[in-house]
C-alpha positions as a printed Julia matrix, in Angstrom:
355×3 Matrix{Float64}:
  11.1   -12.68   -0.07
   7.32  -13.1    -0.32
   7.02   -9.64   -1.84
   9.72  -10.49   -4.38
   7.94  -13.71   -5.34
   4.7   -11.74   -5.71
   6.4    -9.16   -7.95
   7.98  -11.86  -10.13
   4.57  -13.51  -10.39
   3.1   -10.22  -11.59
   5.75   -9.91  -14.3
   5.02  -13.41  -15.59
   1.3   -12.65  -15.44
   1.81   -9.47  -17.48
   3.72  -11.51  -20.07
   0.87  -14.01  -20.35
   2.94  -16.79  -18.77
   0.19  -17.9   -16.39
   1.73  -21.19  -15.14
   4.91  -19.38  -14.04
   2.85  -16.55  -12.53
   0.87  -19.1   -10.53
   4.06  -20.78   -9.34
   5.42  -17.53   -7.88
   2.12  -16.32   -6.47
   1.77  -19.65   -4.64
   5.31  -19.32   -3.23
   4.39  -15.87   -1.96
   1.17  -17.2    -0.41
   3.01  -20.02    1.37
   5.38  -17.56    3.04
   2.66  -15.09    4.03
   0.59  -17.86    5.6
   3.58  -19.19    7.55
   4.5   -15.71    8.83
   1.11  -14.1     9.45
  -1.38  -16.95    9.57
  -4.41  -17.33    7.35
  -6.28  -14.16    8.37
  -3.98  -11.38    7.17
  -4.42   -8.77    4.4
  -1.3    -9.96    2.55
  -2.72  -13.49    2.48
  -5.94  -12.04    1.06
  -3.93  -10.26   -1.63
  -2.18  -13.52   -2.54
  -5.52  -15.33   -2.82
  -6.79  -12.52   -5.05
  -3.71  -12.7    -7.29
  -4.0   -16.46   -7.67
  -7.7   -16.01   -8.46
  -6.77  -13.52  -11.17
  -4.46  -16.04  -12.84
  -7.17  -18.69  -12.85
  -9.57  -16.07  -14.22
  -7.21  -15.35  -17.11
  -6.83  -19.07  -17.74
 -10.6   -19.39  -18.01
 -10.81  -21.59  -14.92
 -13.67  -19.6   -13.43
 -14.69  -22.03  -10.65
 -11.12  -22.04   -9.26
 -10.89  -18.26   -9.65
 -14.15  -17.81   -7.76
 -12.89  -20.07   -4.98
  -9.8   -17.9    -4.44
 -11.66  -14.61   -4.8
 -14.14  -15.74   -2.13
 -11.28  -16.72    0.2
  -9.83  -13.25   -0.27
 -13.2   -11.62    0.39
 -13.71  -13.62    3.58
 -10.38  -12.42    5.01
 -10.97   -8.81    3.98
 -14.43   -8.75    5.56
 -12.97  -10.21    8.76
 -10.05   -7.76    8.9
 -11.54   -4.57    7.5
 -15.3    -4.82    7.89
 -18.0    -4.4     5.25
 -17.15   -0.92    3.96
 -13.47   -1.02    3.01
 -12.11   -0.37   -0.51
 -10.36   -3.77   -0.55
 -13.71   -5.43    0.14
 -15.08   -3.49   -2.83
 -12.2    -4.86   -4.95
 -13.16   -8.4    -3.96
 -16.79   -7.78   -4.88
 -15.59   -6.44   -8.23
 -13.43   -9.52   -8.83
 -16.29  -11.89   -8.0
 -18.59   -9.87  -10.23
 -16.12  -10.3   -13.09
 -16.32  -14.09  -12.76
 -20.1   -14.15  -12.93
 -19.87  -11.76  -15.89
 -17.48  -14.1   -17.71
 -19.76  -17.05  -16.99
 -22.74  -15.21  -18.45
 -24.56  -14.98  -15.11
 -25.35  -11.3   -15.56
 -27.83  -10.87  -12.66
 -25.22  -12.17  -10.2
 -22.52  -10.05  -11.84
 -24.71   -6.97  -11.46
 -25.36   -7.83   -7.81
 -21.65   -7.87   -6.98
 -20.77   -4.88   -9.13
 -23.47   -2.88   -7.33
 -22.01   -3.93   -3.95
 -18.66   -2.68   -5.19
 -20.23    0.6    -6.34
 -22.04    1.17   -3.03
 -18.76    0.94   -1.08
 -16.88    3.13   -3.55
 -19.54    5.86   -3.44
 -19.74    5.72    0.36
 -16.02    5.54    1.16
 -14.24    7.1    -1.82
 -16.88    9.48   -3.1
 -18.83    9.98   -6.3
 -15.87   11.38   -8.26
 -13.18    8.84   -7.42
 -11.63    6.81  -10.28
 -12.63    3.54   -8.56
 -16.24    4.71   -8.53
 -15.88    5.36  -12.25
 -14.58    1.82  -12.73
 -17.66    0.5   -10.95
 -19.93    2.48  -13.27
 -17.98    1.08  -16.22
 -18.42   -2.51  -15.05
 -22.14   -2.11  -14.43
 -22.48   -0.65  -17.91
 -20.77   -3.74  -19.33
 -23.44   -5.95  -17.77
 -26.2    -3.81  -19.26
 -24.57   -4.22  -22.67
 -24.74   -8.01  -22.38
 -28.37   -7.78  -21.27
 -29.2    -5.66  -24.29
 -30.04   -2.57  -22.22
 -28.0    -0.19  -24.33
 -29.52    3.07  -23.09
 -28.64    2.14  -19.5
 -25.19    1.01  -20.59
 -24.48    4.35  -22.26
 -25.79    6.19  -19.18
 -23.3     4.39  -16.91
 -20.43    4.63  -19.38
 -21.05    8.4   -19.64
 -20.91    8.66  -15.82
 -17.61    6.78  -15.86
 -16.29    9.02  -18.66
 -17.14   12.23  -16.77
 -15.3    10.96  -13.67
 -12.25    9.95  -15.72
 -12.1    13.32  -17.46
 -12.45   15.3   -14.21
 -10.1    13.25  -12.05
  -7.57   11.77  -14.47
  -7.65   14.12  -17.44
  -8.5    13.8   -21.12
  -5.25   12.06  -22.0
  -5.38    9.29  -19.39
  -5.5     5.64  -20.56
  -8.63    5.01  -18.44
 -10.5     7.6   -20.47
  -9.39    5.71  -23.56
 -10.82    2.47  -22.15
 -14.19    4.1   -21.52
 -14.24    5.71  -24.97
 -13.54    2.24  -26.33
 -16.49    0.79  -24.4
 -18.87    3.53  -25.54
 -17.76    2.84  -29.11
 -18.58   -0.83  -28.59
 -22.18    0.02  -27.7
 -22.58    2.2   -30.78
 -21.11   -0.6   -32.89
 -23.63   -3.1   -31.56
 -26.43   -0.65  -32.35
 -25.14   -0.26  -35.89
 -24.11    3.37  -35.37
 -20.77    2.86  -37.05
 -19.85    6.53  -37.51
 -20.2     7.17  -33.77
 -18.41    3.92  -32.98
 -15.49    4.9   -35.2
 -15.38    8.37  -33.6
 -14.97    6.92  -30.09
 -12.6     4.14  -31.15
 -10.38    6.76  -32.79
 -10.44    8.84  -29.58
  -9.23    5.74  -27.73
  -6.52    5.12  -30.33
  -5.32    8.74  -30.13
  -4.91    8.49  -26.34
  -3.09    5.18  -26.52
  -0.67    6.34  -29.2
   0.17    9.54  -27.29
   0.46    7.97  -23.84
   1.7     4.44  -24.52
   3.3     4.73  -27.94
   2.59    3.33  -31.38
   3.99   -0.12  -30.59
   2.23   -0.82  -27.28
  -0.16   -3.82  -27.1
  -3.03   -1.51  -26.07
  -2.48    0.46  -29.27
  -2.73   -2.84  -31.11
  -6.06   -3.48  -29.4
  -7.28   -0.07  -30.6
  -6.38   -1.02  -34.19
  -8.26   -4.3   -33.68
 -11.35   -2.41  -32.58
 -11.31    0.02  -35.52
 -10.87   -2.95  -37.84
 -13.97   -4.49  -36.28
 -16.06   -1.47  -37.32
 -14.8    -1.63  -40.89
 -15.54   -5.38  -40.93
 -19.1    -4.73  -39.73
 -19.51   -2.14  -42.49
 -18.3    -4.67  -45.05
 -15.11   -2.71  -45.79
 -12.94   -5.81  -45.72
  -9.8    -4.26  -47.21
  -9.71   -1.55  -44.52
 -10.48   -4.12  -41.84
  -7.56   -6.28  -42.94
  -5.28   -3.23  -43.02
  -6.02   -2.42  -39.37
  -5.92   -6.06  -38.25
  -2.5    -6.44  -39.9
  -1.28   -3.36  -38.0
  -2.54   -4.91  -34.77
  -0.87   -8.22  -35.61
   2.49   -6.54  -36.29
   2.34   -4.78  -32.91
   1.31   -7.92  -31.03
   3.99  -10.1   -32.62
   6.67   -7.54  -31.76
   5.46   -6.47  -28.29
   3.92   -9.69  -27.0
   5.54  -12.37  -29.13
   4.14  -14.84  -31.67
   2.87  -17.19  -28.95
   0.86  -14.69  -26.88
  -2.94  -15.07  -26.58
  -3.36  -11.5   -27.91
  -1.52  -12.47  -31.09
  -3.74  -15.52  -31.42
  -6.86  -13.38  -31.03
  -5.72  -11.17  -33.9
  -5.18  -14.22  -36.12
  -8.76  -15.18  -35.31
 -10.02  -11.73  -36.32
  -8.13  -11.84  -39.62
  -9.62  -15.26  -40.29
 -13.14  -13.85  -39.8
 -12.48  -11.26  -42.54
 -11.1   -13.85  -44.95
 -14.15  -16.01  -44.31
 -16.46  -13.06  -45.03
 -14.59  -12.53  -48.31
 -15.08  -16.18  -49.23
 -11.35  -16.94  -48.95
 -11.96  -20.13  -47.03
  -8.47  -21.63  -47.28
  -6.88  -18.49  -45.83
  -9.57  -18.27  -43.18
  -8.96  -21.84  -42.08
  -5.19  -21.24  -42.0
  -5.58  -18.26  -39.64
  -8.24  -19.91  -37.49
  -5.96  -22.89  -36.96
  -3.02  -20.6   -36.09
  -5.25  -18.91  -33.52
  -6.45  -22.22  -32.08
  -2.89  -23.56  -31.83
  -1.64  -20.48  -29.96
  -4.61  -20.46  -27.62
  -4.26  -24.19  -26.98
  -0.55  -23.89  -26.15
  -0.77  -20.74  -24.02
  -4.21  -20.91  -22.4
  -4.91  -24.63  -22.68
  -7.38  -26.75  -24.62
 -10.07  -26.12  -22.0
  -9.98  -22.33  -22.1
 -13.11  -20.55  -23.42
 -11.02  -18.55  -25.92
  -9.71  -21.79  -27.43
 -13.27  -23.05  -27.62
 -14.43  -19.85  -29.36
 -11.85  -20.34  -32.11
 -12.91  -23.98  -32.47
 -16.49  -22.79  -32.77
 -15.4   -20.44  -35.56
 -13.65  -23.29  -37.36
 -16.84  -25.32  -37.01
 -18.84  -22.49  -38.58
 -16.45  -22.41  -41.54
 -16.78  -26.16  -42.1
 -20.55  -25.78  -41.79
 -20.62  -23.16  -44.55
 -18.48  -25.47  -46.72
 -20.96  -28.31  -46.21
 -18.5   -30.44  -44.23
 -21.03  -31.22  -41.54
 -19.19  -34.06  -39.77
 -16.09  -31.88  -39.22
 -18.28  -28.98  -38.1
 -20.06  -31.16  -35.53
 -16.72  -32.41  -34.15
 -15.44  -28.86  -33.61
 -18.73  -27.62  -32.19
 -18.89  -30.53  -29.74
 -15.32  -29.84  -28.59
 -16.26  -26.21  -28.03
 -19.49  -27.1   -26.26
 -17.7   -29.38  -23.8
 -15.43  -26.5   -22.78
 -18.26  -23.96  -22.56
 -20.33  -26.28  -20.37
 -17.37  -26.89  -18.05
 -16.24  -23.26  -17.8
 -19.25  -21.02  -18.4
 -22.61  -20.69  -16.71
 -25.51  -22.75  -18.05
 -27.21  -19.58  -19.34
 -24.23  -18.32  -21.29
 -25.08  -17.31  -24.89
 -22.19  -19.39  -26.29
 -23.73  -22.59  -24.94
 -27.14  -21.78  -26.4
 -25.63  -20.85  -29.77
 -23.43  -23.95  -30.14
 -26.22  -26.31  -29.09
 -28.47  -24.79  -31.74
 -25.75  -25.12  -34.38
 -25.17  -28.8   -33.54
 -28.9   -29.46  -33.72
 -29.11  -27.76  -37.13
 -26.15  -29.74  -38.43
 -27.55  -33.07  -37.27
 -30.86  -32.26  -38.96
 -28.99  -31.41  -42.18
 -27.07  -34.68  -42.01
 -30.3   -36.63  -41.56
 -32.02  -34.84  -44.44
 -29.08  -34.92  -46.85
 -29.3   -37.49  -49.67
């Protein structure tokens, strides 16, 4: 029965229904604990699954609590050099990454990598995943050469072990493209994003949510290049896929509304931008909760729009709402906190200096 509850929980999690997923994962945990006690691998798996739900909900302190419980059991049962221990290190690293604590994230990702290299070997897909995660930290730290070095290592492993048409290769191509985009190398970024799209369309189909994500990413390059019409074309494709595959109330659909709003704002179509931002905020608020970082990001975007329109009081209200969430959910060093504080300070100075 516990396994069935766990599987049902996974289905709800995959659908983005995190409260129902949590309900079934907790039922599974209760049974495992009553049958095996608190120091069993299945209990550790349940803790990890619950942590993953909290992670997706943006409740990073709760997620970390459950991931650490899982790690403690796995260390006790398996010892320090087991692949499941590596998975726990990876999960904990992902929390620190989301909180903007990149040195701690790197510490745990490197622990994960050390186990994978030692136990699974240098060419195992899990080792490639570790390289990919470390690269992601280097991106956030602005060390793009190092990031590309680790992404290339991950790409070589994926191509040798999984093949050129595997979805994991597509993910890595996507990440490499992201680095080139940040560096302003849009032609290279588009090349790798299109490789990722090609894989996703062939393997998953033209109406899969991951294909929608690929359209989103290509749109982002066109937006950065100022080609707003092309950007909207690709965002609209992504939106059509998300609404059909995920539903109109899924966080992924809300994220695409947010992206479309950014383009309208760049074009000076403020009314349309505000309409789409508010759609995104409403979906995020209903599905993820008012205190999720993604909801706060959309509120921050709305604040920026009001700021550009000279409606400083409204902008401050939205920025302060966003800041409260960021301070509760993200690490004190997270760039979002620094950015929003600076924006609020600028707005208050403008209010004081306005006639």
